Short mmCIF file of C-alpha atoms in Angstrom, two decimals:
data_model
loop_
_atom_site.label_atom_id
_atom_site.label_comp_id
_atom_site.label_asym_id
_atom_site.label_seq_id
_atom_site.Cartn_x
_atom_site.Cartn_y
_atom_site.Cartn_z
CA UNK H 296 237.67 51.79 125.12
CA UNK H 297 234.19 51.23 126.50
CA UNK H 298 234.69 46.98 127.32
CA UNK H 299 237.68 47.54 130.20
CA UNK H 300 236.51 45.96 133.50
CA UNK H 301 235.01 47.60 136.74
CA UNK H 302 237.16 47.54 139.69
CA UNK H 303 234.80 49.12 141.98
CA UNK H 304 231.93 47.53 141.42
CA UNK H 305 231.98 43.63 142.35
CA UNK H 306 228.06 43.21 141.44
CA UNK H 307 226.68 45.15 138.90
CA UNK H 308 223.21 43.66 139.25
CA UNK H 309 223.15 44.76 142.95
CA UNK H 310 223.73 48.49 142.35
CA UNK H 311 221.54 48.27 139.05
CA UNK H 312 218.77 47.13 141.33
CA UNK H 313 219.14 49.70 144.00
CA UNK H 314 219.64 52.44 142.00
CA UNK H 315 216.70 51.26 139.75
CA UNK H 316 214.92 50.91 143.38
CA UNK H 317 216.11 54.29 144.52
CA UNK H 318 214.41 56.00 140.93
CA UNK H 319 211.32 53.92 141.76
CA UNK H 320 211.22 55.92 145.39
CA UNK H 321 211.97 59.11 143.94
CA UNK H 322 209.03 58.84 141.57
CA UNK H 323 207.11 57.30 143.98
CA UNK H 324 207.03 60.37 146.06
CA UNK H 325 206.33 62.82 142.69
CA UNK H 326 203.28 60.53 142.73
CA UNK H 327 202.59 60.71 146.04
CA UNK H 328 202.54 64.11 145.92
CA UNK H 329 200.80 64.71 142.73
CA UNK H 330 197.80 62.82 144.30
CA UNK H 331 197.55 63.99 147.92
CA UNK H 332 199.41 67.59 147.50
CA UNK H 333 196.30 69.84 145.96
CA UNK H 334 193.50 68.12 148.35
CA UNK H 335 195.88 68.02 151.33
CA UNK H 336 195.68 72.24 150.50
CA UNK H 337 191.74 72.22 150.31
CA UNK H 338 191.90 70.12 153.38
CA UNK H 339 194.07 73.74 154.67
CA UNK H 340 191.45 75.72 153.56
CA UNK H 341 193.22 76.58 150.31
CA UNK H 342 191.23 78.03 146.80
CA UNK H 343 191.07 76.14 144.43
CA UNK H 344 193.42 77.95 142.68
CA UNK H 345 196.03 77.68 145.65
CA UNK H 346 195.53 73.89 145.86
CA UNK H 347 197.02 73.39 142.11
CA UNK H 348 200.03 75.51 143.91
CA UNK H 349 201.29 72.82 145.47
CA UNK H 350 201.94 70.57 142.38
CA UNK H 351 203.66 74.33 140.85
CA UNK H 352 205.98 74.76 143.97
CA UNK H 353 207.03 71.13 143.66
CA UNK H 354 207.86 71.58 140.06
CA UNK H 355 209.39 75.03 140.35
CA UNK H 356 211.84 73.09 143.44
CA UNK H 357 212.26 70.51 141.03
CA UNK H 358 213.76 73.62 138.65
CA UNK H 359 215.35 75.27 141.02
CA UNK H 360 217.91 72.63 141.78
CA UNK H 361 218.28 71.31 138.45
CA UNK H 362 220.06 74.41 137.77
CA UNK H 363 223.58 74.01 140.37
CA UNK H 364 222.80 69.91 140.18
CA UNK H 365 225.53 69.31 137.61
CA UNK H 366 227.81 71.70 140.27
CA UNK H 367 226.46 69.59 143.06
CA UNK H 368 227.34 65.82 141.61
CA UNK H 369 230.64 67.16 140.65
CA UNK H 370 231.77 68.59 144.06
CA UNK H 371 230.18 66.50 146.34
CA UNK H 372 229.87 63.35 144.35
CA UNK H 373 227.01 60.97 143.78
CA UNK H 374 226.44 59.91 147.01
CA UNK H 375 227.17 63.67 149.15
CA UNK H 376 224.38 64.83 145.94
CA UNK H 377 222.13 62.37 146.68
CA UNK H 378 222.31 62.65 150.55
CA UNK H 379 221.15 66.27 150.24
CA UNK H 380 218.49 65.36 148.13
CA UNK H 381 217.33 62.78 150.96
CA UNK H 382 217.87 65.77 153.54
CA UNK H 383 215.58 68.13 151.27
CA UNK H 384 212.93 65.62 151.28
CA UNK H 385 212.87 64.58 155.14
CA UNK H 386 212.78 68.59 155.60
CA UNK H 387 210.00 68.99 153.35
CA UNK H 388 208.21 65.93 154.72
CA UNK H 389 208.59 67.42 157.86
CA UNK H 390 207.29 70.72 156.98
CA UNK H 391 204.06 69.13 155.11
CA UNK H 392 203.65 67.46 158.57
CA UNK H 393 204.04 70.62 160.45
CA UNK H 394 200.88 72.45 157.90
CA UNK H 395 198.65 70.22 158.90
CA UNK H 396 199.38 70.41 162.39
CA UNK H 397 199.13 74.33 162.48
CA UNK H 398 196.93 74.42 159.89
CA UNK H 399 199.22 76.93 158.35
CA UNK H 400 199.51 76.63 154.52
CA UNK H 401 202.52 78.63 154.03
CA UNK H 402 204.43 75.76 155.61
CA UNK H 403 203.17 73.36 152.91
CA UNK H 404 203.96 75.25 149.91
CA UNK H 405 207.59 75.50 151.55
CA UNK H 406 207.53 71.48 152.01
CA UNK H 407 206.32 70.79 148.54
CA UNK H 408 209.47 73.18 147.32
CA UNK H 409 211.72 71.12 149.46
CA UNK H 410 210.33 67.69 148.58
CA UNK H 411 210.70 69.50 144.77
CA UNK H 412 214.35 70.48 145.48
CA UNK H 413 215.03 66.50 146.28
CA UNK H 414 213.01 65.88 143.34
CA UNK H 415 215.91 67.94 141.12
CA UNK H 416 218.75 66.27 142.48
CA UNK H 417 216.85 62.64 142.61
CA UNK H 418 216.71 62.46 138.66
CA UNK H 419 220.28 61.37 138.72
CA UNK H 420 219.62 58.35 140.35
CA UNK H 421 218.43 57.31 136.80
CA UNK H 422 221.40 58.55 134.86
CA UNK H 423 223.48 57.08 137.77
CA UNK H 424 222.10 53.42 137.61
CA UNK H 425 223.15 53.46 133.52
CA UNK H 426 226.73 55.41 134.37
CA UNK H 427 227.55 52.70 136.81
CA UNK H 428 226.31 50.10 134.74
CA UNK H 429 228.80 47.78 132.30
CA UNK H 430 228.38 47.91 128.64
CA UNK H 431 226.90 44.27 128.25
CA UNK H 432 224.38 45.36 131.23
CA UNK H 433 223.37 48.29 130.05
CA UNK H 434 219.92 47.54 128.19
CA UNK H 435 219.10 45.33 131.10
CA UNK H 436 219.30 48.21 133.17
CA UNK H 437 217.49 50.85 130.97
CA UNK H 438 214.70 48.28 131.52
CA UNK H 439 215.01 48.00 135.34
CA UNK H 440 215.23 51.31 135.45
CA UNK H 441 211.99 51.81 133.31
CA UNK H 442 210.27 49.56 135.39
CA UNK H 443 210.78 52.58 137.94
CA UNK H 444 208.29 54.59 136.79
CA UNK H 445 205.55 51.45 136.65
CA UNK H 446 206.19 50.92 139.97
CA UNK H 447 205.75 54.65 141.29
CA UNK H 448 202.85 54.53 138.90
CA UNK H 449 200.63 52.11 141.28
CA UNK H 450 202.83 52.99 144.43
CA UNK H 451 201.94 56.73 144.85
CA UNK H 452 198.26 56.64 144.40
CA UNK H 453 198.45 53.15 146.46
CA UNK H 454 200.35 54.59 149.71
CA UNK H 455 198.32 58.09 149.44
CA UNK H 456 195.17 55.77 149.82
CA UNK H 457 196.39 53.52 152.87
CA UNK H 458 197.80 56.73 154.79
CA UNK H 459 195.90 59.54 154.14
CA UNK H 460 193.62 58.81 157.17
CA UNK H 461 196.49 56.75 159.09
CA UNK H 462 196.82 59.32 161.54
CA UNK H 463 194.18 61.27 163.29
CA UNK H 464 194.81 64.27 161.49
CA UNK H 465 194.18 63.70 157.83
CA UNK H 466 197.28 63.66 155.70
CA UNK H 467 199.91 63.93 157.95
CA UNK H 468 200.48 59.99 157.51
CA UNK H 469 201.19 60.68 154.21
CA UNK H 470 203.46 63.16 154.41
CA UNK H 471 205.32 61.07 157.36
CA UNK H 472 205.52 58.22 154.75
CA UNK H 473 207.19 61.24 152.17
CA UNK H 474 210.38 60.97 154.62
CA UNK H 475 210.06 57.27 155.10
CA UNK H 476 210.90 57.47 151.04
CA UNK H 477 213.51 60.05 151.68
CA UNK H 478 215.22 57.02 154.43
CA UNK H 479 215.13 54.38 152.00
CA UNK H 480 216.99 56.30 149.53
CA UNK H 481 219.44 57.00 152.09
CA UNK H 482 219.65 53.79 152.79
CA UNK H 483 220.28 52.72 149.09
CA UNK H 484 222.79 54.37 148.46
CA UNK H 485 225.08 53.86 151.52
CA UNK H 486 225.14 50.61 150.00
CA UNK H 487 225.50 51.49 146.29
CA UNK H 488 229.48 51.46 145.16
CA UNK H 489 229.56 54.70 143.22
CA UNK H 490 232.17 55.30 140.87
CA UNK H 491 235.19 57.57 142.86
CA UNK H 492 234.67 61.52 142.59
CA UNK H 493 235.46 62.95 139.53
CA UNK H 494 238.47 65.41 139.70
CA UNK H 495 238.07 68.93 138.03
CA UNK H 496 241.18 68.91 136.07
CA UNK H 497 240.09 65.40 134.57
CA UNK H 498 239.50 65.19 131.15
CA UNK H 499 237.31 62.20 130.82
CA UNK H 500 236.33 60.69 133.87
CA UNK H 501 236.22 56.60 134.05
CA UNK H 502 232.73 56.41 134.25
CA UNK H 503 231.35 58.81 131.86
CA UNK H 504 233.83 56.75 129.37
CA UNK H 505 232.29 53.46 129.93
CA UNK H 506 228.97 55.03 129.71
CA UNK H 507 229.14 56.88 126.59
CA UNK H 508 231.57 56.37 124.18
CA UNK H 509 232.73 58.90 121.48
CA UNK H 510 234.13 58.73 118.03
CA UNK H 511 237.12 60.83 118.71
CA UNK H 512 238.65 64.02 121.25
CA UNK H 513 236.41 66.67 121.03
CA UNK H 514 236.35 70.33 119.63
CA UNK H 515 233.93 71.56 122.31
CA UNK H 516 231.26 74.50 122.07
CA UNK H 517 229.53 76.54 124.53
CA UNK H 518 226.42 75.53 126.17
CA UNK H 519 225.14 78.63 124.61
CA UNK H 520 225.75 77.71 121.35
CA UNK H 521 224.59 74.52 121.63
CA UNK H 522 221.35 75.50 123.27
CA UNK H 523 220.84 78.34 120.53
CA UNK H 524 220.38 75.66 117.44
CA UNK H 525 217.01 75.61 116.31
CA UNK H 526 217.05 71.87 117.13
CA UNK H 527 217.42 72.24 120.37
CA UNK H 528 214.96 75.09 120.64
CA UNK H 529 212.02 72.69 118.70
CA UNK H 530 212.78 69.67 120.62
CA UNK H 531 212.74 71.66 124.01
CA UNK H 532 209.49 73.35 123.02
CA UNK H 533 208.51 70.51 122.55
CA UNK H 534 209.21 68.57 125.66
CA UNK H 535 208.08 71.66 127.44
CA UNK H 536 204.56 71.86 126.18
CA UNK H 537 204.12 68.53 126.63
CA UNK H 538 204.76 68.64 130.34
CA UNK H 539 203.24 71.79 130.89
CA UNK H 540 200.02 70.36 129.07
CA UNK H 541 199.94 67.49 131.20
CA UNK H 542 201.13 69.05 134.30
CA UNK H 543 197.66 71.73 134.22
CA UNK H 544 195.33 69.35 133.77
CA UNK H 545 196.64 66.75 136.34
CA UNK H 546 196.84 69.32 138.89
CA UNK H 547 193.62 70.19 138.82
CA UNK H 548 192.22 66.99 137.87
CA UNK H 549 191.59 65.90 141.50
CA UNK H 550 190.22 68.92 142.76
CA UNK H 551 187.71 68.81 140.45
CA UNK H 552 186.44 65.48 141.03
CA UNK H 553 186.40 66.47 144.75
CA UNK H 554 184.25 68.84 143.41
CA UNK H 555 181.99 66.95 141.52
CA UNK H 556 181.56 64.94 144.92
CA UNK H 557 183.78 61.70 143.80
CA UNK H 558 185.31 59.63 146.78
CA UNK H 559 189.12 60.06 147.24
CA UNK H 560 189.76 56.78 146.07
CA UNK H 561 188.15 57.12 142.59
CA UNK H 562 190.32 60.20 142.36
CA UNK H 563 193.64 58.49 143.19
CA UNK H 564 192.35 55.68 140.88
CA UNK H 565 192.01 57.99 137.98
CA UNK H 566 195.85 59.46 139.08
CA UNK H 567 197.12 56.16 139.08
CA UNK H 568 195.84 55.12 135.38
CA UNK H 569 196.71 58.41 134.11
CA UNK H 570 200.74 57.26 136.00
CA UNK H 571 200.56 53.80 134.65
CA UNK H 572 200.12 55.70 130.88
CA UNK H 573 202.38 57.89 131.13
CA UNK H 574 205.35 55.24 131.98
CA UNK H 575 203.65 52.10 130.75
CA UNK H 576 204.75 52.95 126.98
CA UNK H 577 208.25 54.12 127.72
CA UNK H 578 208.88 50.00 127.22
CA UNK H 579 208.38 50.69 123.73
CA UNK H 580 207.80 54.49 122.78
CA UNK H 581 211.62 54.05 121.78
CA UNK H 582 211.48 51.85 119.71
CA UNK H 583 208.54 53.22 118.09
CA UNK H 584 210.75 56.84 118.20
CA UNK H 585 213.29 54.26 115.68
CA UNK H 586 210.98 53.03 113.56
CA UNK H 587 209.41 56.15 112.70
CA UNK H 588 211.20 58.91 113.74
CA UNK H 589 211.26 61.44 116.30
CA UNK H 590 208.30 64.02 115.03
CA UNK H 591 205.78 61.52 114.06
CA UNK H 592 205.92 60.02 117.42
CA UNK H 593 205.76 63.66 118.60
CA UNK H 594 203.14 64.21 116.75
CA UNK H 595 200.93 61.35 117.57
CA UNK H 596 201.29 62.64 120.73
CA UNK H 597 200.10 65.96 119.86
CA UNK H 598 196.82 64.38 118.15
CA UNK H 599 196.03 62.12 121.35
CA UNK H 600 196.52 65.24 123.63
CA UNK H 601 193.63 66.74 121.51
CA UNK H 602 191.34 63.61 121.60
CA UNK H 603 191.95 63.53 125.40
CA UNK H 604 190.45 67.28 125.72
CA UNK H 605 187.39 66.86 123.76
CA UNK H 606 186.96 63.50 126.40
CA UNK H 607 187.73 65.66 129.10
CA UNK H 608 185.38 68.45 127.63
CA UNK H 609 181.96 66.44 127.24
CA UNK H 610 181.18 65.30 130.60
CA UNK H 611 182.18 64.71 134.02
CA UNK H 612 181.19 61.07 134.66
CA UNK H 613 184.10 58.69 136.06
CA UNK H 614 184.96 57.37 132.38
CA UNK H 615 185.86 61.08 131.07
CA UNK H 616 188.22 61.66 133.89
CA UNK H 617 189.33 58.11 133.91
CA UNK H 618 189.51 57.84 130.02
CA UNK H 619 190.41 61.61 129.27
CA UNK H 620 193.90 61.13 131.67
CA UNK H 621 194.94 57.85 130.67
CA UNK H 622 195.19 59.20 126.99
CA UNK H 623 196.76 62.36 128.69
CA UNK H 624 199.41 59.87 129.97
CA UNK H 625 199.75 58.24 126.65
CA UNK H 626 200.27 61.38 125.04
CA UNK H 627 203.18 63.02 127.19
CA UNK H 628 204.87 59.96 126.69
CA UNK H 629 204.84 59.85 122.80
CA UNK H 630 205.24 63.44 122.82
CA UNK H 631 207.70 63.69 125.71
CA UNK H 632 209.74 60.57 124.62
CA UNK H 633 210.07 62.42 121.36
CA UNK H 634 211.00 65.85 122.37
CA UNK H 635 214.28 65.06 124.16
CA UNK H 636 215.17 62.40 121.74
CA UNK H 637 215.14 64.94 119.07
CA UNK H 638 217.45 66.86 122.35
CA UNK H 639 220.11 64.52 122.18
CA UNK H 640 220.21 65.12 117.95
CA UNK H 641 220.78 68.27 119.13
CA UNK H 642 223.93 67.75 120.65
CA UNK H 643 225.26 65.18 118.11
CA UNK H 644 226.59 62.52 119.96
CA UNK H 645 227.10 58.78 118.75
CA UNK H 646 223.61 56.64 118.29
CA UNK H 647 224.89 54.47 121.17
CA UNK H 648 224.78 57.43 123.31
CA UNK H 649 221.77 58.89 121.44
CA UNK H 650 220.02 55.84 122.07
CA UNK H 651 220.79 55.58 125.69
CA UNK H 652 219.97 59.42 126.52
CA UNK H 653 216.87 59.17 124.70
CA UNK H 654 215.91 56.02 126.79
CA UNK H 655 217.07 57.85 129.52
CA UNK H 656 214.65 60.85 129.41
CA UNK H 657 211.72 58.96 128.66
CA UNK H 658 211.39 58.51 132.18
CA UNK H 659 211.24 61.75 133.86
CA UNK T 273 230.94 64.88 112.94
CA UNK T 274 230.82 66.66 116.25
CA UNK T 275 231.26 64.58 119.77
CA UNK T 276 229.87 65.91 123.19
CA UNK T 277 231.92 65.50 126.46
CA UNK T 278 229.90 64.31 129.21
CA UNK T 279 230.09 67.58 131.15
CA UNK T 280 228.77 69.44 128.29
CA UNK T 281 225.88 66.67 127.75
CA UNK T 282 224.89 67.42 131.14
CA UNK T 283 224.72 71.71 131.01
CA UNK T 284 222.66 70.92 127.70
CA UNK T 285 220.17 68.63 129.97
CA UNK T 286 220.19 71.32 132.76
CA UNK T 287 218.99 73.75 130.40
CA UNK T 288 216.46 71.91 129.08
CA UNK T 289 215.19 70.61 132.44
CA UNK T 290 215.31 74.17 133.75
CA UNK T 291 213.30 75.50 131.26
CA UNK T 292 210.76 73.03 131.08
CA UNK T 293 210.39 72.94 135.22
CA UNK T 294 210.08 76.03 134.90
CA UNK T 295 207.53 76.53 132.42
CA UNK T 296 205.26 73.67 133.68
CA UNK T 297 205.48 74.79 137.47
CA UNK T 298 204.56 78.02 135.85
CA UNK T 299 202.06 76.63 133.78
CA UNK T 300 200.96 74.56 136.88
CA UNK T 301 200.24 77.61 138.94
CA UNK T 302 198.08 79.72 136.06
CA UNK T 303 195.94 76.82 135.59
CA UNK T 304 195.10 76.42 139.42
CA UNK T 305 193.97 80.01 139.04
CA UNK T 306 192.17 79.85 135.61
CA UNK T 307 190.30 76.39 137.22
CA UNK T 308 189.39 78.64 140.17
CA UNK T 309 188.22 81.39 138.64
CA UNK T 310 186.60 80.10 135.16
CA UNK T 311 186.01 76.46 135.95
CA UNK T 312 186.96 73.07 134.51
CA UNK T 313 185.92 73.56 131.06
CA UNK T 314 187.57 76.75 130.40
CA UNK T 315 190.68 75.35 131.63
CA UNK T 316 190.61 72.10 129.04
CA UNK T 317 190.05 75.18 126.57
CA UNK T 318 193.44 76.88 127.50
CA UNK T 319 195.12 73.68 127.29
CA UNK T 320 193.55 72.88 123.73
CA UNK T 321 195.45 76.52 122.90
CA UNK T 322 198.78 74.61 124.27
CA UNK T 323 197.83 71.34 122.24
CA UNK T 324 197.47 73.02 118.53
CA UNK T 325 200.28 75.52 119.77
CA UNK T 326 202.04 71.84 119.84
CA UNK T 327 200.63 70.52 117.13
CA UNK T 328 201.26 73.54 114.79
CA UNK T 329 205.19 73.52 115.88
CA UNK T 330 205.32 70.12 114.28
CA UNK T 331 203.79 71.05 111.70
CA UNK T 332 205.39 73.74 110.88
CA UNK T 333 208.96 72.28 111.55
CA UNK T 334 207.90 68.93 109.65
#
């Protein structure tokens, strides 16, 4: 049921590639972001404690549209979903722009929630590029689409260094190049074929069958039951810590260097090892998840998180930030890959699928 | 055994990523405020609480 030909798309490679490119972009700007966001709000005149906000708005956006996404895809199909993300982004970008023009800060947190909101609906391109990929294809493009993060990894940190002082007013390059990302993206996927609308009344759509195949017709249960199974509770937890471990100390992590009077560069260089761990592994943190199972990966994760505090804890020299959030990076990953593997037991689905979601998420 | 249909699949995922957006923007915002008004160290300290909080729900569930 899963090996019937594609009609619509004439070149699978080509839309694998720009939807692989498109994921690249959309991380890209996370990383862009991540490294530019809490200094571009010291730059405002923020406390430290209001720089970190800008990271926390961009997540909570992030949240916030993750919620009526699913809605949003279905309606308005891939492309109208991902078109609003673009629009969210160029807003936001614009905004960003507009702070540091005024100097007003209230306009930045609102352009880090709108670059967040894009952020939401831009993890699809990653589920797209697999749902619009053939069967024989599909590891190939789990890989391209791995290579995403990689790529945003040295990208983000690269492009905040070459355009933070671009324009005479610091930052505002930057956030310029933000929308430049949200264009691209735009551009991608007016060329991308996506699969036709899904109709409400639809069963099974097309895609999702060639992209996940099940043993037999459903008995289906509510979200809510689903989501109350102590399975899915642990492995959540799980992936939630993780991030939120990893998300406090890299949002602080370059305001503090500031503050310990390192250059801007060694502070995006530090951001952009701690980026290249976190999605370096994801190459083989599944296999690894195989071999020996979902919690001791998890848990390995756990025990580097602790080694990188006690790095981060002794000192402030370059190697304890540098060291300290690479094995930060290593850690989400093992611990992050893990959780929402052990999320896809909870909603038993066939290893083919299991395999593939759990691939999926070890990219976000 | 029991099969998920796609839609489903994805209001599981939107739960999850909800939740954990949520948390970590949350999370992202108290640490910006314990880092300004405790400091570096003290902050590493919270997140050590997170880290055996971690580590003891694996434990625990192991």
């Amino acid at each position: 049921m899963i090996a019937e030909k594609i009609s619509w798309s004439s070149s699978p490679y080509w839309n694998i590639c720009l939807l692989a490119f498109a994921w690249a972009l959309t991380l890209s700007t996370s990383t862009l972001l991540t490294t530019v966001g809490p200094l571009s709000a010291t730059s405002l005149g923020a406390s430290k404690s209001l720089a970190a906000f800008t990271v926390g708005v961009f997540l909570i956006g992030a949240a916030l549209s993750s919620v009526p996404s699913g809605w949003i895809f279905k309606r308005y199909g891939r492309f109208g979903g991902f078109a609003l993300g673009c629009l969210c982004q160029v807003i936001g970008s614009a905004l960003g722009t507009l702070a540091m023009f005024t100097d007003e800060i209230f306009w930045l947190y609102l352009g880090c929630l709108s670059i967040g909101l894009a952020q939401g609906l831009g993890q699809f391109y990653r589920f797209s590029a697999v749902e619009i990929t053939p069967v024989d294809f599909k590891s190939r493009a789990i890989t391209y689409v791995l290579s995403g993060g990689v790529i945003a990894a040295f990208v983000g940190p690269t492009v905040a260094n070459f355009t933070v002082n671009l324009v005479s007013k610091d930052y505002v390059g930057t956030y310029l190049v933000v929308a430049l990302f949200a264009g691209l993206n735009l551009l991608v996927i007016c060329l991308v074929r996506f699969p036709p609308a899904k109709g409400r009344d639809e069963k099974q759509s097309p895609s999702s069958s060639r992209s996940i195949s099940f043993r037999e017709a459903p008995e289906t249960r509510s979200t809510w039951t689903i989501c109350s199974q102590p399975l899915f509770v642990i492995s959540c937890t799980i992936a939630t810590l993780a991030h939120t471990i990893m998300v406090m100390i890299m949002s602080n992590v370059s305001v503090d260097m500031n503050h310990n009077g390192y250059s801007f560069s060694n502070s995006s260089l530090t951001l952009e090892l701690h980026f290249v761990a976190m999605f370096g592994p994801g190459f083989f943190t599944g296999k690894l998840i195989q071999k020996h199972g979902s919690f001791v990966v998890a848990l390995i994760g756990g025990l580097i998180f602790a080694g990188s505090s006690v790095v981060l804890a002794i000192g402030t020299e370059l190697w304890n930030y540098i060291v300290g959030m690479i094995l930060v990076g290593i850690a989400w990953n093992f611990s992050f890959s893990a959780g929402t593997v052990m999320l896809t037991s909870s909603y038993r689905v066939r290893w083919r699928c299991c395999r593939f979601v759990g691939l999926r998420d070890i990219l976000c | 055994m029991f099969s998920l249909q796609p839609d489903e699949a994805t209001a599981v995922q939107a739960v999850n990523d909800f939740v954990l957006f949520s948390v970590a923007g949350a999370g992202s915002l108290l640490s910006g405020a314990i880092y300004a008004a405790y400091g570096w160290l003290v902050l590493i300290y919270v997140v050590s609480v997170l880290v055996s909080v971690l580590l003891e729900v694996l434990l625990v569930d192991d």
